[in-house]
Short mmCIF file of C-alpha atoms in Angstrom, two decimals:
data_model
loop_
_atom_site.label_atom_id
_atom_site.label_comp_id
_atom_site.label_asym_id
_atom_site.label_seq_id
_atom_site.Cartn_x
_atom_site.Cartn_y
_atom_site.Cartn_z
CA MET A 176 -0.03 -0.06 0.05
CA ASP A 177 1.79 3.11 -1.26
CA ILE A 178 0.22 5.94 1.15
CA LYS A 179 2.29 8.55 -0.54
CA PHE A 180 1.06 7.64 -3.94
CA ILE A 181 -2.53 7.72 -2.72
CA LEU A 182 -2.11 11.14 -1.18
CA ASP A 183 -0.52 12.53 -4.15
CA GLU A 184 -3.52 11.21 -6.20
CA ILE A 185 -5.79 12.87 -3.84
CA GLU A 186 -3.85 16.05 -3.96
CA LYS A 187 -4.64 16.31 -7.70
CA ALA A 188 -8.33 16.53 -6.92
CA ASP A 189 -7.87 18.33 -3.60
CA PRO A 190 -4.80 20.44 -3.31
CA GLU A 191 -5.27 20.91 0.27
CA VAL A 192 -5.17 17.18 1.35
CA TYR A 193 -1.91 17.60 3.23
CA GLU A 194 -3.31 20.56 4.92
CA LYS A 195 -6.39 18.87 6.03
CA LEU A 196 -4.50 16.05 7.42
CA SER A 197 -1.96 18.30 9.07
CA PRO A 198 -2.65 17.73 12.73
CA ARG A 199 -1.57 14.21 12.13
CA ARG A 200 1.41 15.11 10.00
CA ASP A 201 3.69 13.21 12.26
CA ILE A 202 1.81 10.08 11.73
CA LEU A 203 1.91 10.65 7.91
CA LYS A 204 5.69 10.91 8.01
CA SER A 205 5.94 7.72 10.06
CA PHE A 206 3.92 5.70 7.56
CA GLY A 207 7.12 4.79 5.69
CA SER A 208 8.95 3.61 8.72
CA LYS A 209 7.76 2.43 12.11
CA VAL A 210 4.12 1.97 11.75
CA ALA A 211 3.18 -1.71 11.44
CA VAL A 212 1.95 -2.40 7.91
CA ALA A 213 -1.32 -4.02 9.20
CA ALA A 214 -2.02 -0.96 11.19
CA ILE A 215 -1.90 1.51 8.32
CA PRO A 216 -5.28 1.02 6.73
CA ILE A 217 -7.04 1.46 10.10
CA ALA A 218 -5.03 4.59 10.97
CA PHE A 219 -5.46 5.91 7.46
CA GLY A 220 -9.12 5.31 7.53
CA SER A 221 -9.51 7.30 10.79
CA LEU A 222 -7.37 10.13 9.37
CA PHE A 223 -9.82 10.54 6.53
CA THR A 224 -12.86 10.33 8.74
CA LYS A 225 -11.34 13.12 10.78
CA ALA A 226 -10.10 15.21 7.86
CA TYR A 227 -12.98 14.66 5.41
CA GLY A 228 -15.97 12.80 7.25
CA LYS A 229 -16.12 15.62 9.79
CA THR A 230 -14.71 18.56 8.17
CA THR A 231 -16.50 18.45 4.89
CA SER A 232 -19.89 17.55 6.35
CA THR A 233 -20.65 18.22 9.99
CA VAL A 234 -18.14 20.84 10.74
CA ILE A 235 -18.66 22.80 7.37
CA ASP A 236 -22.43 22.60 7.57
CA ALA A 237 -22.30 24.01 11.14
CA LEU A 238 -20.07 26.79 9.98
CA ASN A 239 -22.21 27.62 6.90
CA PHE A 240 -25.22 27.68 9.25
CA ALA A 241 -23.40 30.20 11.50
CA LEU A 242 -22.41 32.18 8.34
CA GLU A 243 -26.15 32.33 7.33
CA LEU A 244 -27.05 33.89 10.61
CA GLU A 245 -24.09 36.21 10.61
CA TYR A 246 -25.13 37.44 7.09
CA LEU A 247 -28.64 37.94 8.46
CA GLU A 248 -27.47 39.98 11.53
CA TYR A 249 -24.94 42.04 9.63
CA ASN A 250 -27.61 42.91 6.97
CA PHE A 251 -30.06 43.61 9.61
CA TYR A 252 -27.87 46.10 11.44
CA TYR A 253 -26.48 47.62 8.31
CA SER A 254 -29.90 48.24 6.58
CA CYS A 255 -31.50 49.60 9.78
CA THR A 256 -28.63 51.83 10.89
CA ASN A 257 -28.40 53.22 7.32
CA SER A 258 -32.14 53.80 7.11
CA ALA A 259 -32.66 57.67 7.32
CA ILE A 260 -35.88 57.33 9.38
CA LEU A 261 -34.51 54.91 11.85
CA SER A 262 -31.11 56.56 12.08
CA ALA A 263 -32.87 59.78 13.17
CA LEU A 264 -34.69 57.88 15.99
CA ILE A 265 -31.57 56.16 17.43
CA PRO A 266 -30.45 58.16 20.44
CA THR A 267 -26.72 59.41 20.03
CA ILE A 268 -25.52 57.35 23.06
CA ASP A 269 -26.74 54.19 21.32
CA LYS A 270 -25.13 54.87 17.86
CA ALA A 271 -21.78 53.86 19.33
CA ALA A 272 -23.22 50.59 20.45
CA PHE A 273 -24.66 49.62 17.02
CA SER A 274 -21.45 50.66 15.46
CA THR A 275 -19.63 48.18 17.60
CA ILE A 276 -22.16 45.47 16.99
CA LEU A 277 -22.20 46.12 13.29
CA ALA A 278 -18.36 45.91 13.13
CA ASN A 279 -18.51 42.67 15.12
CA GLU A 280 -20.99 40.99 12.81
CA LEU A 281 -19.06 41.88 9.71
CA ALA A 282 -15.91 40.54 11.40
CA HIS A 283 -17.81 37.19 12.07
CA VAL A 284 -19.01 37.09 8.41
CA ASN A 285 -15.45 37.52 7.28
CA PHE A 286 -14.00 35.04 9.76
CA LEU A 287 -16.50 32.31 8.85
CA ARG A 288 -16.07 32.80 5.12
CA ASN A 289 -12.36 32.44 5.41
CA ALA A 290 -12.64 29.38 7.81
CA ILE A 291 -14.92 27.58 5.31
CA HIS A 292 -12.75 28.58 2.35
CA ASN A 293 -9.65 27.41 4.13
CA ALA A 294 -11.28 24.08 4.88
CA GLY A 295 -11.65 23.66 1.15
CA SER A 296 -15.37 24.43 0.77
CA THR A 297 -17.39 27.18 -0.74
CA PRO A 298 -18.88 29.53 1.79
CA TYR A 299 -22.70 29.91 1.97
CA THR A 300 -24.09 32.91 0.12
CA PRO A 301 -27.64 34.46 0.42
CA THR A 302 -30.17 34.36 -2.28
CA HIS A 303 -29.57 37.12 -4.89
CA TYR A 304 -25.83 37.22 -4.01
CA SER A 305 -23.65 37.69 -6.96
CA GLY A 306 -20.18 38.51 -5.51
CA ASP A 307 -17.23 36.40 -4.70
CA PRO A 308 -18.33 34.00 -1.77
CA VAL A 309 -15.16 34.85 0.19
CA THR A 310 -14.29 38.51 -0.75
CA GLY A 311 -17.42 40.11 -2.11
CA SER A 312 -19.49 42.63 -0.25
CA PRO A 313 -21.78 40.89 2.19
CA ILE A 314 -24.39 43.50 1.86
CA VAL A 315 -27.44 41.85 0.16
CA PRO A 316 -30.68 43.85 0.64
CA ALA A 317 -32.56 41.78 -1.87
CA ALA A 318 -32.30 38.64 0.35
CA TYR A 319 -34.10 40.12 3.31
CA ASP A 320 -37.22 41.52 4.68
CA PHE A 321 -36.48 42.64 8.22
CA THR A 322 -40.20 43.80 8.79
CA ALA A 323 -41.24 40.15 8.18
CA GLY A 324 -44.01 41.23 5.83
CA GLY A 325 -44.72 44.42 7.82
CA ALA A 326 -45.07 42.61 11.27
CA PHE A 327 -42.07 44.41 12.54
CA PRO A 328 -41.76 48.14 11.68
CA VAL A 329 -37.99 48.10 12.35
CA TYR A 330 -37.27 51.05 10.02
CA SER A 331 -39.64 53.43 11.71
CA ASP A 332 -39.94 52.45 15.34
CA TYR A 333 -36.86 52.34 17.51
CA ALA A 334 -38.56 50.09 20.09
CA THR A 335 -39.35 47.41 17.54
CA PHE A 336 -35.81 47.75 16.13
CA LEU A 337 -34.53 46.92 19.59
CA THR A 338 -37.02 44.11 20.09
CA VAL A 339 -35.87 42.42 16.94
CA SER A 340 -32.17 43.13 17.72
CA GLN A 341 -32.63 41.40 21.16
CA ALA A 342 -34.34 38.46 19.56
CA PHE A 343 -31.67 38.07 16.94
CA GLU A 344 -28.87 38.09 19.35
CA ASP A 345 -30.45 35.88 21.98
CA THR A 346 -31.38 33.45 19.16
CA GLY A 347 -27.73 33.72 17.88
CA VAL A 348 -26.36 32.75 21.24
CA ARG A 349 -28.79 29.68 21.26
CA ALA A 350 -27.80 28.72 17.70
CA TYR A 351 -24.07 28.76 18.29
CA LYS A 352 -24.61 26.85 21.44
CA GLY A 353 -26.59 24.17 19.59
CA GLN A 354 -23.69 23.77 17.12
CA ALA A 355 -20.87 23.32 19.68
CA GLY A 356 -21.14 19.50 19.55
CA ASN A 357 -20.86 19.47 15.82
CA LEU A 358 -17.53 21.36 15.83
CA GLN A 359 -15.92 19.28 18.61
CA SER A 360 -13.77 17.35 16.14
CA ASP A 361 -11.97 20.47 15.13
CA HIS A 362 -10.52 22.21 18.19
CA ASN A 363 -9.47 25.44 16.50
CA ILE A 364 -12.78 25.87 14.82
CA LEU A 365 -14.65 25.07 18.10
CA THR A 366 -12.69 27.66 19.96
CA ALA A 367 -13.31 30.26 17.38
CA ALA A 368 -17.09 29.57 17.42
CA LEU A 369 -17.08 29.76 21.23
CA GLN A 370 -15.36 33.18 20.87
CA ILE A 371 -18.11 34.29 18.54
CA HIS A 372 -20.84 32.83 20.78
CA SER A 373 -19.79 34.92 23.81
CA VAL A 374 -19.67 38.01 21.71
CA GLU A 375 -23.25 37.47 20.70
CA ALA A 376 -24.15 37.13 24.32
CA ARG A 377 -22.38 40.45 25.04
CA HIS A 378 -24.54 42.17 22.34
CA ALA A 379 -27.68 40.56 23.70
CA ALA A 380 -26.86 41.88 27.22
CA HIS A 381 -26.27 45.36 26.07
CA ILE A 382 -29.47 45.47 23.90
CA ARG A 383 -31.52 44.19 26.85
CA LEU A 384 -29.78 46.98 29.03
CA ILE A 385 -30.93 49.60 26.51
CA ARG A 386 -34.46 48.24 26.71
CA ARG A 387 -34.35 48.00 30.45
CA LYS A 388 -33.23 51.74 30.81
CA ALA A 389 -35.92 52.64 28.18
CA GLY A 390 -38.56 51.08 30.52
CA ALA A 391 -39.70 48.31 28.15
CA ALA A 392 -42.77 46.40 29.42
CA ASP A 393 -40.98 43.21 29.95
CA ALA A 394 -38.35 44.93 32.17
CA PRO A 395 -35.47 42.83 30.76
CA LYS A 396 -32.31 42.14 32.52
CA PRO A 397 -28.98 41.58 30.67
CA TRP A 398 -29.73 37.91 31.20
CA ILE A 399 -32.84 35.76 30.09
CA THR A 400 -35.39 35.19 32.84
CA GLY A 401 -37.61 32.15 32.42
CA ASN A 402 -38.79 32.11 28.78
CA THR A 403 -39.79 35.76 28.90
CA ALA A 404 -39.79 37.26 25.34
CA PRO A 405 -39.60 41.01 24.45
CA ALA A 406 -42.81 40.64 22.39
CA ALA A 407 -45.30 37.96 21.82
CA ALA A 408 -44.34 37.66 18.15
CA VAL A 409 -40.90 36.39 19.15
CA GLN A 410 -42.07 34.11 21.92
CA ALA A 411 -40.89 31.02 19.98
CA ASN A 412 -37.28 32.36 20.09
CA TYR A 413 -37.41 32.02 23.87
CA ASN A 414 -39.32 28.78 24.44
CA GLY A 415 -37.20 26.25 26.42
CA GLU A 416 -35.06 28.95 28.06
CA ASN A 417 -37.10 28.18 31.25
CA ASN A 418 -35.24 24.86 31.80
CA THR A 419 -34.00 24.18 35.31
CA MET A 420 -32.41 20.76 34.86
CA GLN A 421 -28.77 20.63 33.87
CA LEU A 422 -27.25 17.23 33.30
CA THR A 423 -28.87 15.26 36.00
CA VAL A 424 -29.10 18.19 38.49
CA ASN A 425 -32.13 20.09 39.39
CA ILE A 426 -30.76 23.61 39.83
CA THR A 427 -33.74 24.61 42.03
CA SER A 428 -32.80 22.00 44.59
CA LEU A 429 -29.23 23.44 45.12
CA PRO A 430 -28.43 25.53 48.14
CA ALA A 431 -28.44 29.41 47.57
CA VAL A 432 -27.37 32.23 49.82
CA THR A 433 -30.60 31.74 51.59
CA GLY A 434 -32.71 28.62 51.00
CA THR A 435 -32.42 26.97 47.61
CA VAL A 436 -31.84 28.47 44.22
CA SER A 437 -35.02 30.17 42.92
CA SER A 438 -36.46 29.11 39.63
CA ILE A 439 -35.69 32.64 38.25
CA ALA A 440 -31.92 32.36 39.25
CA ALA A 441 -32.04 28.76 37.94
CA THR A 442 -33.22 29.73 34.47
CA GLU A 443 -31.11 32.92 34.28
CA SER A 444 -27.85 31.23 35.22
CA PHE A 445 -27.96 28.83 32.25
CA ASP A 446 -28.69 29.75 28.53
CA GLU A 447 -30.33 27.11 26.51
CA PRO A 448 -29.37 25.93 23.03
CA LEU A 449 -31.45 25.48 19.83
CA ASP A 450 -30.97 23.13 16.92
CA SER A 451 -30.36 24.34 13.44
CA ALA A 452 -33.84 23.39 12.18
CA THR A 453 -35.63 25.34 14.81
CA VAL A 454 -33.37 28.43 14.30
CA ALA A 455 -34.05 28.09 10.50
CA GLY A 456 -37.74 28.24 11.16
CA LEU A 457 -37.33 31.25 13.45
CA VAL A 458 -35.53 33.30 10.83
CA ALA A 459 -37.47 32.16 7.83
CA PRO A 460 -39.96 35.18 8.04
CA PHE A 461 -37.16 37.53 7.48
CA LEU A 462 -35.76 35.75 4.30
CA LEU A 463 -36.91 36.61 0.86
CA PRO A 464 -37.19 33.87 -1.80
CA MET B 71 -12.29 17.72 58.22
CA LYS B 72 -11.09 14.75 56.12
CA THR B 73 -12.82 12.87 53.44
CA GLN B 74 -12.14 9.42 52.23
CA ASN B 75 -9.32 8.85 49.76
CA GLU B 76 -10.54 9.07 46.23
CA SER B 77 -10.54 5.96 44.08
CA HIS B 78 -9.32 7.37 40.88
CA SER B 79 -5.71 7.74 40.14
CA LEU B 80 -5.46 11.48 40.17
CA MET B 81 -6.40 11.60 43.79
CA ALA B 82 -3.51 9.42 44.80
CA ILE B 83 -2.12 11.31 47.74
CA PRO B 84 -2.43 8.99 50.73
CA ASP B 85 -4.05 10.64 53.69
CA ASP B 86 -1.41 9.44 56.12
CA VAL B 87 1.42 11.21 54.36
CA PRO B 88 2.38 14.47 56.14
CA ASN B 89 0.96 17.31 54.04
CA PRO B 90 2.61 20.67 54.25
CA SER B 91 0.08 22.45 52.03
CA ARG B 92 -2.84 21.16 54.23
CA ARG B 93 -1.03 22.47 57.31
CA HIS B 94 -0.39 25.77 55.51
CA PHE B 95 -4.10 25.84 54.64
CA PHE B 96 -5.25 25.47 58.16
CA GLN B 97 -2.76 28.02 59.33
CA LEU B 98 -4.08 30.47 56.92
CA SER B 99 -7.68 29.64 57.88
CA ALA B 100 -6.79 30.57 61.46
CA GLY B 101 -5.26 33.93 60.40
CA LEU B 102 -7.79 34.95 57.90
CA ALA B 103 -10.20 37.11 59.88
CA GLY B 104 -10.15 40.51 58.11
CA VAL B 105 -7.89 39.35 55.35
CA GLY B 106 -9.91 37.03 53.16
CA VAL B 107 -12.90 34.89 53.23
CA LEU B 108 -12.84 31.28 54.28
CA ILE B 109 -15.47 29.43 52.26
CA GLY B 110 -14.89 26.12 53.71
CA ALA B 111 -12.12 23.75 54.94
CA CYS B 112 -12.83 20.47 53.40
CA HIS B 113 -9.47 18.70 52.60
CA LYS B 114 -9.24 16.75 49.46
CA SER B 115 -6.43 15.73 47.36
CA SER B 116 -3.80 18.40 47.93
CA SER B 117 0.01 18.09 47.75
CA ASN B 118 3.04 20.32 47.68
CA ASN B 119 1.77 21.61 44.33
CA GLY B 120 -1.63 22.54 45.66
CA VAL B 121 -5.09 21.18 45.16
CA ASN B 122 -5.02 18.85 42.15
CA LEU B 123 -7.82 19.66 39.66
CA GLY B 124 -7.61 16.21 38.26
CA SER B 125 -7.45 15.05 34.60
CA GLY B 126 -9.65 14.54 31.64
CA ASP B 127 -13.31 16.03 31.63
CA ILE B 128 -13.44 15.77 35.51
CA GLY B 129 -10.25 18.01 35.75
CA VAL B 130 -11.87 20.60 33.38
CA LEU B 131 -15.01 20.60 35.40
CA ASN B 132 -13.08 21.07 38.55
CA TYR B 133 -11.21 23.99 36.94
CA ALA B 134 -14.69 25.50 36.14
CA TYR B 135 -15.84 24.80 39.65
CA ALA B 136 -12.73 26.52 41.15
CA LEU B 137 -13.42 29.66 38.95
CA GLU B 138 -17.13 29.67 39.96
CA GLN B 139 -16.18 29.45 43.61
CA LEU B 140 -14.01 32.43 43.29
CA GLU B 141 -16.88 34.48 41.47
CA ALA B 142 -19.50 33.37 44.03
CA ALA B 143 -17.33 34.38 46.91
CA PHE B 144 -16.54 37.79 45.26
CA TYR B 145 -20.13 38.76 44.62
CA THR B 146 -21.32 37.40 47.95
CA ARG B 147 -18.84 39.78 49.66
CA VAL B 148 -20.10 42.68 47.09
CA ILE B 149 -23.58 42.33 48.24
CA ALA B 150 -22.73 41.80 51.94
CA SER B 151 -20.63 45.12 51.97
CA GLN B 152 -22.00 47.23 49.22
CA TYR B 153 -19.86 50.10 47.82
CA SER B 154 -20.79 53.71 48.47
CA GLY B 155 -23.15 55.29 45.88
CA ILE B 156 -24.47 51.97 44.87
CA THR B 157 -27.90 52.31 43.01
CA ALA B 158 -30.99 50.14 43.57
CA ASP B 159 -30.71 48.78 40.07
CA GLU B 160 -27.08 47.91 40.69
CA VAL B 161 -28.03 46.12 43.87
CA ALA B 162 -30.74 44.23 42.09
CA LEU B 163 -28.56 43.16 39.21
CA LEU B 164 -25.45 42.47 41.10
CA THR B 165 -27.50 40.37 43.43
CA ASP B 166 -28.73 38.47 40.45
CA ILE B 167 -25.02 37.85 39.34
CA ARG B 168 -24.17 36.60 42.81
CA ASP B 169 -27.15 34.17 42.77
CA HIS B 170 -26.13 33.01 39.20
CA GLU B 171 -22.45 32.30 40.44
CA VAL B 172 -23.69 30.50 43.41
CA ALA B 173 -25.90 28.36 41.25
CA HIS B 174 -22.96 27.55 38.96
CA ARG B 175 -20.77 26.74 41.94
CA GLU B 176 -23.35 24.42 43.46
CA PHE B 177 -24.19 23.02 40.08
CA PHE B 178 -20.51 21.88 39.62
CA LYS B 179 -20.18 20.61 43.13
CA ALA B 180 -23.20 18.53 42.68
CA ALA B 181 -22.35 17.19 39.16
CA LEU B 182 -18.80 16.32 40.27
CA GLY B 183 -19.96 14.53 43.38
CA THR B 184 -17.01 12.72 45.07
CA SER B 185 -14.71 14.04 42.41
CA ALA B 186 -15.19 17.63 43.44
CA ILE B 187 -12.34 19.48 44.78
CA GLN B 188 -12.45 21.08 48.19
CA ALA B 189 -13.84 24.42 48.94
CA LEU B 190 -11.12 27.00 48.23
CA SER B 191 -10.02 29.79 50.58
CA VAL B 192 -10.08 33.19 48.76
CA ASN B 193 -8.29 36.40 49.39
CA PHE B 194 -9.82 39.60 48.33
CA SER B 195 -7.55 41.85 50.60
CA SER B 196 -6.43 43.76 47.52
CA ILE B 197 -9.95 44.89 46.83
CA ASP B 198 -11.51 47.98 48.51
CA PHE B 199 -15.21 46.78 48.71
CA SER B 200 -16.48 50.31 49.73
CA ASN B 201 -15.11 51.68 46.48
CA ARG B 202 -17.29 51.44 43.40
CA ALA B 203 -14.46 51.66 40.87
CA ALA B 204 -12.41 49.05 42.76
CA VAL B 205 -15.38 46.64 43.01
CA LEU B 206 -16.33 47.03 39.30
CA GLY B 207 -12.83 46.79 38.23
CA ALA B 208 -12.32 43.50 39.97
CA ALA B 209 -15.79 42.33 38.69
CA LYS B 210 -14.67 43.06 35.12
CA THR B 211 -11.49 41.18 35.57
CA PHE B 212 -13.36 38.18 36.95
CA GLU B 213 -16.07 38.09 34.29
CA ASP B 214 -13.72 38.77 31.28
CA LEU B 215 -11.42 36.10 32.84
CA GLY B 216 -14.26 33.62 33.24
CA VAL B 217 -15.38 34.19 29.55
CA SER B 218 -11.84 33.63 28.24
CA ALA B 219 -11.39 30.55 30.52
CA TYR B 220 -14.57 28.83 29.32
CA ASN B 221 -13.77 29.77 25.65
CA GLY B 222 -10.33 28.30 26.01
CA ALA B 223 -11.50 25.19 27.89
CA GLY B 224 -14.21 24.04 25.47
CA ARG B 225 -11.66 22.36 23.35
CA LEU B 226 -10.26 20.40 26.30
CA ILE B 227 -13.68 18.65 27.03
CA THR B 228 -14.29 15.26 25.53
CA SER B 229 -18.01 14.80 26.43
CA ALA B 230 -20.53 16.62 24.24
CA GLU B 231 -22.81 16.94 27.15
CA TYR B 232 -20.18 18.69 29.22
CA LEU B 233 -19.30 20.91 26.44
CA LEU B 234 -22.86 21.98 26.04
CA VAL B 235 -23.30 22.64 29.73
CA ALA B 236 -20.19 24.76 29.71
CA GLY B 237 -21.60 26.58 26.66
CA LYS B 238 -24.80 27.20 28.74
CA ILE B 239 -22.82 28.85 31.50
CA VAL B 240 -20.24 30.94 29.33
CA SER B 241 -22.84 32.99 27.62
CA VAL B 242 -24.30 33.92 30.97
CA GLU B 243 -20.83 35.02 31.99
CA ALA B 244 -20.57 37.01 28.83
CA ARG B 245 -23.85 38.68 29.78
CA HIS B 246 -22.30 39.54 33.10
CA ALA B 247 -19.11 40.85 31.65
CA ALA B 248 -21.15 43.13 29.25
CA TYR B 249 -23.24 44.46 32.08
CA ILE B 250 -20.20 45.20 34.44
CA ARG B 251 -18.33 46.85 31.42
CA ASP B 252 -21.46 49.04 30.73
CA LEU B 253 -21.45 50.08 34.41
CA ILE B 254 -17.86 51.11 34.13
CA GLY B 255 -18.03 52.76 30.75
CA TYR B 256 -21.28 52.72 28.87
CA ASN B 257 -21.04 50.99 25.47
CA SER B 258 -17.86 49.12 26.46
CA PHE B 259 -19.61 45.82 26.49
CA ALA B 260 -17.76 44.39 23.52
CA ASP B 261 -15.20 46.96 22.58
CA ASN B 262 -11.67 46.39 21.48
CA SER B 263 -10.41 46.04 25.06
CA ALA B 264 -12.82 43.13 25.45
CA MET B 265 -11.58 41.32 22.48
CA GLY B 266 -9.46 41.44 19.47
CA SER B 267 -10.31 43.66 16.38
CA ASN B 268 -11.34 40.36 14.60
CA GLY B 269 -14.62 40.29 16.44
CA LEU B 270 -13.73 37.19 18.52
CA ASP B 271 -13.85 37.19 22.31
CA LEU B 272 -10.82 36.18 24.31
CA GLU B 273 -9.88 32.70 24.99
CA SER B 274 -7.22 31.62 27.53
CA SER B 275 -5.54 28.41 28.66
CA PRO B 276 -6.05 27.12 32.21
CA ASN B 277 -2.50 28.03 33.17
CA THR B 278 -2.93 31.61 32.08
CA VAL B 279 -6.25 31.95 33.85
CA LEU B 280 -4.97 30.43 37.09
CA ALA B 281 -2.04 32.53 37.10
CA ALA B 282 -4.34 35.54 37.13
CA ALA B 283 -6.85 33.87 39.62
CA SER B 284 -4.08 33.06 41.99
CA ALA B 285 -3.83 36.66 43.13
CA TYR B 286 -7.27 36.13 44.80
CA LEU B 287 -6.74 32.55 46.16
CA ASN B 288 -5.06 31.38 49.30
CA THR B 289 -5.51 27.88 48.15
CA LYS B 290 -2.91 26.82 45.51
CA LEU B 291 -4.40 24.97 42.50
CA ASP B 292 -2.41 22.32 40.54
CA ALA B 293 -3.52 22.15 36.84
CA SER B 294 -0.80 19.92 35.79
CA ASN B 295 -3.01 17.00 34.94
CA LEU B 296 -5.47 18.97 33.04
CA PRO B 297 -5.88 17.98 29.34
CA ASN B 298 -3.49 19.99 27.10
CA ASN B 299 -4.48 20.53 23.46
#
């Protein structure tokens, strides 16, 4: 079995084969010498499961899904903050916050595009997108309707814009959390996804604080209490956040400073994940065919 | 107080071996009034190198448990001796954070069961709890450190279930971090001092995190058996 020959053949079809197998480069080098011949097919097989089985399906799917959400968020903040009507309604003190968030979302789009590209795949692009999938402008107004058919007047009402912002950020946190297990095979990608995940949580906390200071009816805290939503129309985005069981531990049975942990604290202290199908359903009303 | 010797290999320090760090621990406990806060004094698996966090997923969970103990003790103190000029809303939300950190601490303790490390002795003598800037500055350090610790530890976890639960906690820590940052400087929730310019939050290895945390701990922690990749 000539491993070098096989790899060279694969390299003709996939120039990055050596790159994909790089974490095990030492093992590759040893194929010619110390590894018992009988062990080679098994070791080789697991290498390819790791490099292709995971990277090209599960991991890339998760990254493309994350990219889809980042496109949505970036376009949302871009189109809203560039709307003359809404822009005039955003208090000066909040403009800096949305500038920070917009810059973060753009960085996330670019990071994910490059990660997918570097893994040998073509990054997701929204409908009506015609630019380069890696380097083109990510602004795609034709792909989205952020009013969801008029249900959310995000361009003319600041409170509604904040409600939708909060829902997107809290849902983004849930979506990344739901993908963590799919990224476990690639440590560097998993770490980067976690680094994006906590940034989305920072965004969510700040938007909640803006709404709290503005006296929003649901009196949000920076963290999610029970399954309380900022509006009935986005209740589904918060369903399941009232979970109080973690692993096999009932959090409300644990000791607190006085008595046991309240159900409020139990739900606030753990954020809950969502799977990709559920998230896709939640964002569908904002997507144009 | 002494607990039975642990069965797994990382808890291999026999209880009958003279243990300088335990002696030191009790000496510290005796002299702590006014210096630090003694959370508890339950001995378990310590050696010259400190309390051994253990290996594998258990080690990573103990690492998280140690950080949550530190955070819970800090906010318990913040609420018990509130800084001057604290607003009602700050009391409400900082009390929430205390309760979250206590819930995290107790969760890890319950989940780890007999594999849990001992209660740690903390030392907040460097923090002036009557001063708003000092308290919030320390809170920012703890929260940003906690976020970077969980972000850096995800890759060390083998079990998908444990990874998920760590993910459920880290986003709450990030919410805390954002709020504390906003209290210090409004709109600094995710600015360039919180993260790099690439839009990614920070991530740190256990050694980096524990080196920073050691300034607030009397108990020495030994992370040498934690996974390293």
